[in-house]
Coordinates of C-alpha atoms (C1' of nucleotides) in Angstrom, one line a residue:
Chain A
X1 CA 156.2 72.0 90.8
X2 CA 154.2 74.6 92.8
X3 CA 153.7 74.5 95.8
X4 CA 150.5 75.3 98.3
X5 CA 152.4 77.5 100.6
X6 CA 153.2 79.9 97.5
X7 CA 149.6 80.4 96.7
X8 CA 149.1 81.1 100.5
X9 CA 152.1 82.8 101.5
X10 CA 151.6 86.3 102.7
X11 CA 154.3 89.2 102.1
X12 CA 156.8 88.9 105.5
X13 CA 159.4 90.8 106.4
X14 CA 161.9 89.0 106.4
X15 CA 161.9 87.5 102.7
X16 CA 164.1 88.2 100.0
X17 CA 163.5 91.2 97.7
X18 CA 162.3 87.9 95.1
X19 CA 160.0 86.2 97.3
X20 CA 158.5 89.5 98.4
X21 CA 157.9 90.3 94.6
X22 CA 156.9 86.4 94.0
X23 CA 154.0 86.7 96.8
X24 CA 152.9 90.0 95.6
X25 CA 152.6 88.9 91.7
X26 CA 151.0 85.9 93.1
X27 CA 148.2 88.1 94.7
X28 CA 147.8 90.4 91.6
X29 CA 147.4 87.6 89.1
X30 CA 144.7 86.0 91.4
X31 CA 142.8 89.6 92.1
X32 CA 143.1 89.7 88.1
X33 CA 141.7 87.2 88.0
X34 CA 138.8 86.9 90.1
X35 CA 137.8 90.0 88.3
X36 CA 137.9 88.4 84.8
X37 CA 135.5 85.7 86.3
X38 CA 132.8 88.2 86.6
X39 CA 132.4 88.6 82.8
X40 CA 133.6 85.3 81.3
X41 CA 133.0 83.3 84.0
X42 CA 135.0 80.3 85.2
X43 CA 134.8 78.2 81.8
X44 CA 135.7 81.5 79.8
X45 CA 138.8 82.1 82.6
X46 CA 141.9 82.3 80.0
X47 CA 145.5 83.1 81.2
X48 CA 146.8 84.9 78.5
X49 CA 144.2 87.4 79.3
X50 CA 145.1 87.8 82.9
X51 CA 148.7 88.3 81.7
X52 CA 147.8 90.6 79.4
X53 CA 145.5 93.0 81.7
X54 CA 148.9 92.4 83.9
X55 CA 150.9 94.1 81.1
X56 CA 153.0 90.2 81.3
X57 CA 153.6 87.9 78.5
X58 CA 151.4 84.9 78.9
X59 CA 154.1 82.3 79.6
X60 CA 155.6 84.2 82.7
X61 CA 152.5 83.1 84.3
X62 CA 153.7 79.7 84.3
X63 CA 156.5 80.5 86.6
X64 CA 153.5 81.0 89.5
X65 CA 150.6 78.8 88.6
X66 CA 151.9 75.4 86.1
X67 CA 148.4 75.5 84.8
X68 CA 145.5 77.3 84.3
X69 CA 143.7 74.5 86.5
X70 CA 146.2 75.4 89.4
X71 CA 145.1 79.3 89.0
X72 CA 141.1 78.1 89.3
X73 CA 142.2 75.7 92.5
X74 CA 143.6 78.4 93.8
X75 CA 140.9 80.4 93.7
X76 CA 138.1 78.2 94.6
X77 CA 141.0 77.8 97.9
X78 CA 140.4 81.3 98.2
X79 CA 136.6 81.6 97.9
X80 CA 135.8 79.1 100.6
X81 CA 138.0 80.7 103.1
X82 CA 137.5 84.1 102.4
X83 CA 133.7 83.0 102.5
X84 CA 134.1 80.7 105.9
X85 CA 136.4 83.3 107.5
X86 CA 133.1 86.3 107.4
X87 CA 131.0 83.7 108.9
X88 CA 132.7 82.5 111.5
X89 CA 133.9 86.4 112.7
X90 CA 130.2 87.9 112.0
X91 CA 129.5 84.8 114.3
X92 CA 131.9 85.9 117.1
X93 CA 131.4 89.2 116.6
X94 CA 127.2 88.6 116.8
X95 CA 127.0 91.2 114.3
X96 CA 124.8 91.4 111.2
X97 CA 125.5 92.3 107.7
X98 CA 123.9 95.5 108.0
X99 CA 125.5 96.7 111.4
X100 CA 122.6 95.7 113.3
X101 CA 123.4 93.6 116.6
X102 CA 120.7 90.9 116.8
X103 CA 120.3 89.9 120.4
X104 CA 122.6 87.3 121.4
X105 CA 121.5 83.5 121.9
X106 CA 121.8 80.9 119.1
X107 CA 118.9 82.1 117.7
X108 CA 120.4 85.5 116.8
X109 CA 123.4 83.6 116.1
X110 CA 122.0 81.8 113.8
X111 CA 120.7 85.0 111.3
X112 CA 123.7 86.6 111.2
X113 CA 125.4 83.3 109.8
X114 CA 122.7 83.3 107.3
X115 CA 122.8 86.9 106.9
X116 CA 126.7 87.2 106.3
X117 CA 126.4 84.2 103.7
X118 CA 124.0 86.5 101.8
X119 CA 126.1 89.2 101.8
X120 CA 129.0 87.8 100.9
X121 CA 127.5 85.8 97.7
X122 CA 125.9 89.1 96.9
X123 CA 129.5 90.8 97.1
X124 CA 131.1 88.2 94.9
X125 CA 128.8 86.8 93.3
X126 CA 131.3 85.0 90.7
X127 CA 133.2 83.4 93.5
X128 CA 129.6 82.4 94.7
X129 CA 129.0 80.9 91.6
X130 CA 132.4 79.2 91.5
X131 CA 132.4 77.2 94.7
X132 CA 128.4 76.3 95.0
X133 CA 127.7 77.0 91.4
X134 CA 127.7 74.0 88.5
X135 CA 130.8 72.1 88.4
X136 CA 133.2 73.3 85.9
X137 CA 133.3 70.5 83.0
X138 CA 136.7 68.6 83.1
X139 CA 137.9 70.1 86.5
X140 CA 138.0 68.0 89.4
X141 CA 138.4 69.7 92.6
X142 CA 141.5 68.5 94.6
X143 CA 141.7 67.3 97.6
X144 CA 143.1 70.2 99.3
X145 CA 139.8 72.1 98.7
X146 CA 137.7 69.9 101.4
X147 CA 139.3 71.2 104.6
X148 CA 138.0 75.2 103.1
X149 CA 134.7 74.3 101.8
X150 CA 133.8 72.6 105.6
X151 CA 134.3 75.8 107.3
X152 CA 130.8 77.1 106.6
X153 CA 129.0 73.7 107.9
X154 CA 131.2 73.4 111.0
X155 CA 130.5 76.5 112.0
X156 CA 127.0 75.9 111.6
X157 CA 127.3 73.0 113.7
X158 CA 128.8 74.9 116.5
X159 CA 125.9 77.1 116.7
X160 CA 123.8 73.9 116.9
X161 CA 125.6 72.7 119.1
X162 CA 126.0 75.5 121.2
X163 CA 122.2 76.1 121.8
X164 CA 120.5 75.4 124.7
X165 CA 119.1 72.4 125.0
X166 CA 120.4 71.0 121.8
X167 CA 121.8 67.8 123.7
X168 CA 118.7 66.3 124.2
X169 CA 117.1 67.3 120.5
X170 CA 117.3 64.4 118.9
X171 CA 113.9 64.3 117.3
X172 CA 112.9 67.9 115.9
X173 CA 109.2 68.7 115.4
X174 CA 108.3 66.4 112.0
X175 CA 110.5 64.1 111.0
X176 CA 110.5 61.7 114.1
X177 CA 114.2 60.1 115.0
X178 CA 116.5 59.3 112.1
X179 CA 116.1 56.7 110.3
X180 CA 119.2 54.0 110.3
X181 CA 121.4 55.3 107.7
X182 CA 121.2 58.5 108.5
X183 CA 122.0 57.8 111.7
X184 CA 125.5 55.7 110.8
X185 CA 126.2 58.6 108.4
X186 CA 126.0 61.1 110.9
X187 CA 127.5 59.1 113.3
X188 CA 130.9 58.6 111.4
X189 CA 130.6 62.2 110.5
X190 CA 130.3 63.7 113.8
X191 CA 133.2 61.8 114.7
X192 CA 135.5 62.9 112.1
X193 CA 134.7 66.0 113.0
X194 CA 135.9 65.2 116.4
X195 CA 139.2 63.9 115.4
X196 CA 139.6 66.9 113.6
X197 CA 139.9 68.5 116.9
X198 CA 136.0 69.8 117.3
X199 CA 134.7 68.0 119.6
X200 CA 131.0 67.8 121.6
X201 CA 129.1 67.7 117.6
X202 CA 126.0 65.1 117.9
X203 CA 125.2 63.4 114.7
X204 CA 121.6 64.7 115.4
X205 CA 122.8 68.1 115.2
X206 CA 124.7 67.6 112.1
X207 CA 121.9 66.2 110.3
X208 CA 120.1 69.4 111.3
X209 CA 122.9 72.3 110.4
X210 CA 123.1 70.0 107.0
X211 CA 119.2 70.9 106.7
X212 CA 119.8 74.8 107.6
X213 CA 123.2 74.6 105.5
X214 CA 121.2 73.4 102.3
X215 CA 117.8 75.7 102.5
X216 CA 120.2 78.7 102.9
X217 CA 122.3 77.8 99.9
X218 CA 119.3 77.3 97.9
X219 CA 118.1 80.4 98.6
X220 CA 121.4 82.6 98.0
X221 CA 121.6 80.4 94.7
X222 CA 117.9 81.2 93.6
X223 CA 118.4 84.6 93.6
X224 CA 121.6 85.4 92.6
X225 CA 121.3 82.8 89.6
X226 CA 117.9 84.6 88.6
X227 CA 114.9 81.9 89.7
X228 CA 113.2 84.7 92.0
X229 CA 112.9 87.0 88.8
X230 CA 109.4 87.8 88.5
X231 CA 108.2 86.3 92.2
X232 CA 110.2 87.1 95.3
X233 CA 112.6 89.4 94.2
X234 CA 114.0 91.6 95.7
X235 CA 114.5 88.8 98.0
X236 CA 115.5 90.6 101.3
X237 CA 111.7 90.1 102.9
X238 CA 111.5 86.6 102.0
X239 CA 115.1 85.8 103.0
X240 CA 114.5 87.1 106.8
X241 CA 110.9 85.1 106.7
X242 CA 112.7 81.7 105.7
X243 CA 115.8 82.3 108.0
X244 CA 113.4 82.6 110.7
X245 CA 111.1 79.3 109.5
X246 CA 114.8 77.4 109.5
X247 CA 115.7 78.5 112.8
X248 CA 112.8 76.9 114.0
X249 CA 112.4 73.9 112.1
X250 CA 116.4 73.0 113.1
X251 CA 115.1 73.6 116.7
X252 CA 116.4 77.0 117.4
Chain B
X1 CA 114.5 84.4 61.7
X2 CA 113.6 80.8 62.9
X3 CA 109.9 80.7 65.3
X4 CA 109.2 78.9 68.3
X5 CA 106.5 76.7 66.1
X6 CA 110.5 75.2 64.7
X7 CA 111.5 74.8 68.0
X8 CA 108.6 72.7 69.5
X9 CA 106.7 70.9 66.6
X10 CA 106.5 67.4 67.0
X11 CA 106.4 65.1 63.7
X12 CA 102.7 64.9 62.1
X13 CA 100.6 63.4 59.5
X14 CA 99.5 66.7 57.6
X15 CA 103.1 67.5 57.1
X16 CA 104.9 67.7 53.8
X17 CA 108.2 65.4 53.6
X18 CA 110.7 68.7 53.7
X19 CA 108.6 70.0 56.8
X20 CA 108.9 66.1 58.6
X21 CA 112.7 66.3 57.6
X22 CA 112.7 69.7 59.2
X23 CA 111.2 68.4 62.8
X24 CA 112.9 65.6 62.7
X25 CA 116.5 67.0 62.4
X26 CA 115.2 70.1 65.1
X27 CA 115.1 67.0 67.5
X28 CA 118.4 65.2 66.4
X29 CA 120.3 68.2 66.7
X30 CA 119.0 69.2 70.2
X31 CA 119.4 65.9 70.9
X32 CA 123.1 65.3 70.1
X33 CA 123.3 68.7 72.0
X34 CA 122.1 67.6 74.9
X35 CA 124.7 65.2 74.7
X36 CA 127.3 67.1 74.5
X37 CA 126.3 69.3 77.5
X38 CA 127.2 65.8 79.6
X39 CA 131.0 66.3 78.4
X40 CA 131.3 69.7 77.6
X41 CA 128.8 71.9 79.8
X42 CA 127.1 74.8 78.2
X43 CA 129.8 76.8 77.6
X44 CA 131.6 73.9 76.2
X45 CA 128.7 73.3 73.6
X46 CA 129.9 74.1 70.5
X47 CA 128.0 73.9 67.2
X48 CA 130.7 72.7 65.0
X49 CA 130.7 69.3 67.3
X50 CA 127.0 68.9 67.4
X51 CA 127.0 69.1 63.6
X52 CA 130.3 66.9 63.4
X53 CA 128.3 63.8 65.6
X54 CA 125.4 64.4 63.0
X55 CA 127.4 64.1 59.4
X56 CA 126.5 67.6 58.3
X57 CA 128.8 70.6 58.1
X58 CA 128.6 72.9 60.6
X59 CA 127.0 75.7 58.6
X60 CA 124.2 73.9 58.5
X61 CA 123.0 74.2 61.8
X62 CA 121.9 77.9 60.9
X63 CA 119.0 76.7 58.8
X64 CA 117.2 75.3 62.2
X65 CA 119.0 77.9 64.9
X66 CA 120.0 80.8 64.1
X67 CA 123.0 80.8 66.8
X68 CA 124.4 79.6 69.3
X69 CA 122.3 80.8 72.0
X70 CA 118.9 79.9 70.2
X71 CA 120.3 76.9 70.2
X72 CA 120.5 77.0 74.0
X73 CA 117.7 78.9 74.6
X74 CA 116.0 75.6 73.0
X75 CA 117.6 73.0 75.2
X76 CA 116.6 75.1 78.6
X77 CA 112.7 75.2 77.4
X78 CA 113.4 71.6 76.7
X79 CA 114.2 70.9 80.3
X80 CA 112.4 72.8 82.2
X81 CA 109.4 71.2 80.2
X82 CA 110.9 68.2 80.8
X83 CA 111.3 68.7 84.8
X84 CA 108.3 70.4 85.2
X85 CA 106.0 67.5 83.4
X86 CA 108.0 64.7 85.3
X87 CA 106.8 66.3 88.1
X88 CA 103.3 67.2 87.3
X89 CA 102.4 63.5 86.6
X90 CA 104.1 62.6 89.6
X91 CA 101.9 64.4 91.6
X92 CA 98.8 63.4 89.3
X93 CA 99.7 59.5 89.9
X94 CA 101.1 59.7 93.4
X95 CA 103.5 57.4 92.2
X96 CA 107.2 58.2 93.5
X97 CA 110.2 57.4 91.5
X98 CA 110.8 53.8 93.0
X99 CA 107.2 52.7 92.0
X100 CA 106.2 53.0 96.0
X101 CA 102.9 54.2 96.0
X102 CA 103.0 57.1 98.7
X103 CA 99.7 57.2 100.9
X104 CA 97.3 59.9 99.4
X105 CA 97.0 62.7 100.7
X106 CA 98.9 66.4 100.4
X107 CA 102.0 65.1 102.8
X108 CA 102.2 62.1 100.3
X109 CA 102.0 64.2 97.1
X110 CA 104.6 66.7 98.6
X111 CA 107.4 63.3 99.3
X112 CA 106.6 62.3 95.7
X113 CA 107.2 65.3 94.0
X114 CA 110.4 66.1 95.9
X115 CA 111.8 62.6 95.0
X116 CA 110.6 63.3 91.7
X117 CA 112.9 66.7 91.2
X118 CA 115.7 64.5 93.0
X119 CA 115.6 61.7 90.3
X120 CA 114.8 64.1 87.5
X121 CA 118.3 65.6 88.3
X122 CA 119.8 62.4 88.8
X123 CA 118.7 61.1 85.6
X124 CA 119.5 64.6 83.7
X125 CA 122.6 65.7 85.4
X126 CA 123.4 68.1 82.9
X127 CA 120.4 69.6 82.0
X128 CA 119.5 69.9 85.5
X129 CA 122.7 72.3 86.2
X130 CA 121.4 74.0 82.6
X131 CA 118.7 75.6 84.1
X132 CA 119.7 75.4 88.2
X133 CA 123.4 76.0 88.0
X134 CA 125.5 79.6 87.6
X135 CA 124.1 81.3 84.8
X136 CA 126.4 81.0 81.6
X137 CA 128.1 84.2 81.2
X138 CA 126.9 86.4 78.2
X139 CA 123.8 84.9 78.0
X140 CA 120.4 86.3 78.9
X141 CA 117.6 83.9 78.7
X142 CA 114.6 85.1 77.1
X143 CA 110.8 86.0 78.2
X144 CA 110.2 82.4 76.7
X145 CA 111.6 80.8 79.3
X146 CA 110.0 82.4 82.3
X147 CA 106.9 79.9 81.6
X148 CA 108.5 76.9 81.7
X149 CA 110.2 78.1 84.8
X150 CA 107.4 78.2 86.7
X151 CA 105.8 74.7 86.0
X152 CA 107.1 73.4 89.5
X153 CA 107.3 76.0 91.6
X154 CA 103.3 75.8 90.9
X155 CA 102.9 72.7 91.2
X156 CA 104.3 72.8 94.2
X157 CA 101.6 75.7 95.2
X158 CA 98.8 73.0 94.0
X159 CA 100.1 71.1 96.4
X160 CA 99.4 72.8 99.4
X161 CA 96.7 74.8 98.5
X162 CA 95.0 71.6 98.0
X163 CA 96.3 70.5 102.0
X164 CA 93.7 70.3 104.2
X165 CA 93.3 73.3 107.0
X166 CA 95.8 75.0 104.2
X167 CA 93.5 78.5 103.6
X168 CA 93.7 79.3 107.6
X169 CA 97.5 78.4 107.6
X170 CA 98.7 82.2 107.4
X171 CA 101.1 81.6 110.3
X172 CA 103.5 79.0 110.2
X173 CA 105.3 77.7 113.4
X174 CA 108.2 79.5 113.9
X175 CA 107.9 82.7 112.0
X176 CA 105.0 84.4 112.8
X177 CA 102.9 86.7 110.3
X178 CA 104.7 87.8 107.3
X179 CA 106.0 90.9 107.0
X180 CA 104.8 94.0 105.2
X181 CA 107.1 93.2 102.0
X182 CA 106.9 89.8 101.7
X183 CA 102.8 90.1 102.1
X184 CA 103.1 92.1 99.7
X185 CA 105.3 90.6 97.6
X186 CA 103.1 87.6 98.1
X187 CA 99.5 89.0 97.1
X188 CA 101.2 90.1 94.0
X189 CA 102.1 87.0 92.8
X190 CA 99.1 85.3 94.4
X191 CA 97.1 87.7 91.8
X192 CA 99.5 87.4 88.5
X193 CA 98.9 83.2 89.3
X194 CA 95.2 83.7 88.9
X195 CA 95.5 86.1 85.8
X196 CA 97.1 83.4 84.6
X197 CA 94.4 80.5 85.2
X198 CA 95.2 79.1 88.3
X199 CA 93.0 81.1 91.0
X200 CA 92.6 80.4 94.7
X201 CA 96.8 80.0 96.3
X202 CA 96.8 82.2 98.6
X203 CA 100.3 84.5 99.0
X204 CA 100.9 83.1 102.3
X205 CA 101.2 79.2 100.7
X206 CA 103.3 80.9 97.9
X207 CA 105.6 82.1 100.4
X208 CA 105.6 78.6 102.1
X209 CA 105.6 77.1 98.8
X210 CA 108.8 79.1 97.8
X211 CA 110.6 77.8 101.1
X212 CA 110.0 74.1 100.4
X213 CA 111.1 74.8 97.1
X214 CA 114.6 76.5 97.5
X215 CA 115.2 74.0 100.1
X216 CA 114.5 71.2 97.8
X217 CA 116.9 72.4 95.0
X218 CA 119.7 73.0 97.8
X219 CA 119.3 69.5 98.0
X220 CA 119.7 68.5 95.1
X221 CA 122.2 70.8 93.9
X222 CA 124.7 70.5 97.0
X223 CA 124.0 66.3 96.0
X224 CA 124.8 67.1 92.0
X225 CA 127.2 69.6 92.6
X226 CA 129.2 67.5 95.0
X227 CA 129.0 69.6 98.5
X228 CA 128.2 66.5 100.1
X229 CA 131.2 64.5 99.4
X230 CA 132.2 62.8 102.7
X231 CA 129.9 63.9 104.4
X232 CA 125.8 62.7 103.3
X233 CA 126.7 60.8 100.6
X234 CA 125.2 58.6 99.4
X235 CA 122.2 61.2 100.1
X236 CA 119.2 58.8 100.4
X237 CA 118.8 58.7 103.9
X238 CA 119.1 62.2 104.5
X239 CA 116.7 63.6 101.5
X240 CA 113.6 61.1 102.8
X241 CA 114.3 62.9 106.4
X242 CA 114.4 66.2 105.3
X243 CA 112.0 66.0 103.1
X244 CA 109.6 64.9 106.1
X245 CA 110.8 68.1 108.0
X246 CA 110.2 70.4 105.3
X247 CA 107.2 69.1 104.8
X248 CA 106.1 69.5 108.7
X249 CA 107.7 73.0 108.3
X250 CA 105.1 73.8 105.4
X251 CA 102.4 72.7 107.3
X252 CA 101.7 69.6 105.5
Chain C
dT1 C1' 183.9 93.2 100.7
dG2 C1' 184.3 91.1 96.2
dT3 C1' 183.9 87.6 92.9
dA4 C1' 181.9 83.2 90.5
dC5 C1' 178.4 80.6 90.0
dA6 C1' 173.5 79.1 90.5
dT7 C1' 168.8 80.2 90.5
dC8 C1' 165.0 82.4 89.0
dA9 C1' 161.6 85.8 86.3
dG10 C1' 160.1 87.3 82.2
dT11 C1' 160.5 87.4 76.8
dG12 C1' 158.9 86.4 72.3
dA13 C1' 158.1 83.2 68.9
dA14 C1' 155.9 79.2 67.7
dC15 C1' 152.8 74.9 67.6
dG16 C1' 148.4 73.1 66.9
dC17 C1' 143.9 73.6 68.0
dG18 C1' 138.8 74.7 67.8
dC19 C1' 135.4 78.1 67.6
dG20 C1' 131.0 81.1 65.5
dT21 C1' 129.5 82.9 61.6
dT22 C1' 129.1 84.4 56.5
dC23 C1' 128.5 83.6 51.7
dA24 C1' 128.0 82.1 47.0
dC25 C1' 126.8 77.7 45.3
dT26 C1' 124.2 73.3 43.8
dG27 C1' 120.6 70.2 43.8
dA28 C1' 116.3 68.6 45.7
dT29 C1' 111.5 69.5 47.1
dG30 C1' 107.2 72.1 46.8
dT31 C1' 103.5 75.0 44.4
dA32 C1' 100.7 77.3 40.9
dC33 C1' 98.9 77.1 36.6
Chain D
dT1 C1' 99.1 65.2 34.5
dG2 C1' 102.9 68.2 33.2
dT3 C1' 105.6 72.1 33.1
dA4 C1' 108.0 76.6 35.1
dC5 C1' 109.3 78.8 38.8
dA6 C1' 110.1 79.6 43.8
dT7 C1' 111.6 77.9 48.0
dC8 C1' 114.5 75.5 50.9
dA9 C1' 118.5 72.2 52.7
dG10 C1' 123.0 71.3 52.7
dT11 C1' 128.0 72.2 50.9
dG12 C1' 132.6 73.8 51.2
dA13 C1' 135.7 77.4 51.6
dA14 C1' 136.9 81.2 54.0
dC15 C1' 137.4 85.1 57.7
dG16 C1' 139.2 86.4 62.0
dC17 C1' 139.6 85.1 66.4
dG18 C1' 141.5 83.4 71.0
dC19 C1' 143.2 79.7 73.5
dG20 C1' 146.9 76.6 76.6
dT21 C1' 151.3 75.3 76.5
dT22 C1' 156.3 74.7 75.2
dC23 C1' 160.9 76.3 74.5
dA24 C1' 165.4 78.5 74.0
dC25 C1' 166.8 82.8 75.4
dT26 C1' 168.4 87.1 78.2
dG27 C1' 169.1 89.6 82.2
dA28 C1' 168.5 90.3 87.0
dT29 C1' 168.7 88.6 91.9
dG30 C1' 170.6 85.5 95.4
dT31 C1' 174.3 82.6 97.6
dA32 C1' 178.7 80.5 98.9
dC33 C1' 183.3 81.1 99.4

DNA sequence: TGTACATCAGTGAACGCGCGTTCACTGATGTAC
DNA sequence: TGTACATCAGTGAACGCGCGTTCACTGATGTAC
């Protein structure tokens, strides 16, 4: 068996000639094959044709990943964090995609998350399509793919959170208080957040980053899988106009 | 080559037995393809098994599609028709999914067609990543889809340009005016709707039509596709509630 | 420092599979006179 | 109403392809003494 920490491990000085070489294959096939996604796509991802653009025979590749399922976890691993790690530094560095500094404040905050998100699902958009896009048929992600794939939310929840006056917001400007179920739901979830060692999250908040979370998603997923064609595309106008409607609408 | 007239005839009287035949098996086969999406996916359809469930051989299948992808193309019109008239008598009977009849009104019809697109999906899980999931690779869908496309996203419109107060609603509450782009952007499409039939939505509900919109199918998708697992699932509560916020955001 | 053994990476052949599409064909259905 | 011909539906064999995975193997790298 394969284990996680050789599809995670970085080169290190002080490995052995064979694990440097291991970690570095390990890389190459992955980078291989992230670019093969772009023209077959996930389904059409076929290891002998990563070996072979790696100049390897097709069964060496079973000495890194023991299936081809392994090689699309892996990825999918990949995606979410290379995906939650330039949100969560374009949100510490307050930064946009573009360069611009948007004044600070959760407000600005807030559009440079949605900003970044766009930017990165524009810059891979296969990777997009591989963690938000339709299931692939017969895969079922693994367990070790949750932990990634909350990185994106949580930090949304932390700018929530972090706003002024978001204590007291339980009720934003149509919906009234949440109803019961929400309520337990986004109870229990705040507080698994908190024993995950993130503290200070109301459910309320939650319940309004999940909002923000799914209107941006459905966005970046209308245009780069093609419904804007022929109405709001290029999208960039109508991207900053929504962003803007969200960040009010979640209280911002 | 094979028409659209193949594709779409229903069975009728007039018809000779070979050209009944001819409909009939057009339905069967997209039929038994639509089941096969469920297990499969669209990249997993495969015309040999469609044409093994249905007792012929596959070679067949080219007297009614000429390939593969017609055959596709065929089951996307199919749904899109399919979502886009589910919803259309929604709206018409005010009736949501449960059978609860929503008060009247534009706020009411906007609840009942978003329920609608959720249990649409729900129902069709397969079609409804089809046509709202990452494209299939290598395939280009054709003019004759762009149509069918459109059937909600202008219902939607309907919607609020029948609201009341809806033709002085240019500014929404938390974005201001539109921009330059997006007005334009806007009055474009506002004009190609009413070449098409369908005069009087002004750009600026198109643009607040498009927001409800991409938020809705980030619902639905992040339910389908499984973004919600452990976290709003089930994803009752938290549709009816944002649902009401979206709809306060659109001015309803 | 040097040797003996264990571990690992990569090879090449093979297995069994399913796919889309083409083609010449047979037999049934439709049409024109 | 009956016959002659044209059109169409479905068959079965074949082409050429690529896939995931297994397995016995060779040679290189690492480790323990």
């Amino acid at each position: 068996m394969i284990s996680m920490e050789d599809v995670m491990t970085p080169p290190n000085a002080s490995m052995t000639a064979r694990e440097r070489a291991r970690a570095e294959l390990t890389r190459e096939i992955k980078d291989e094959a992230k670019r093969q996604l772009a023209t077959a796509g996930a389904d059409g991802l076929s290891l002998r044709a990563v070996a072979r653009s790696l100049g390897m025979v097709s069964s060496a590749l079973y000495r890194y990943f023991p299936s081809r399922d392994d090689l699309l976890t892996a990825l999918i691993i990949d995606a979410y964090n290379s995906l939650g790690a330039a949100v969560e530094e374009a949100i510490a560095a307050g930064c946009g995609d573009d360069g611009n500094v948007t004044g600070g404040g959760a407000r600005g905050q807030w559009a440079v998350a949605c900003r970044r998100v766009r930017g990165w699902a524009r810059e891979h958009p296969h990777e997009y399509a591989l963690i938000y896009g339709s299931p692939v048929p017969g895969y079922r992600a693994p367990e070790a793919t949750i932990g990634p794939a909350s990185r994106v939310p949580v930090a949304f929840a932390g700018i929530l959170r972090d706003a002024p006056g978001a204590v007291s917001a339980g009720a934003v400007s149509g919906g009234g208080q949440l109803g019961g179920a929400l309520t337990e739901q986004a109870a229990a979830l705040a507080a698994a957040i908190a024993a995950d060692g993130l503290p200070g999250v109301g459910g309320d908040i939650l319940v309004r980053a999940a909002i923000a979370w799914t209107q941006l998603f459905g966005m970046v997923s209308f245009e780069l899988f093609g419904q804007f064609v022929g109405s709001f595309e290029p999208a960039d106008a109508f991207f900053e106009h929504a962003v803007a409607e969200m960040a009010s609408l979640v209280g911002l």
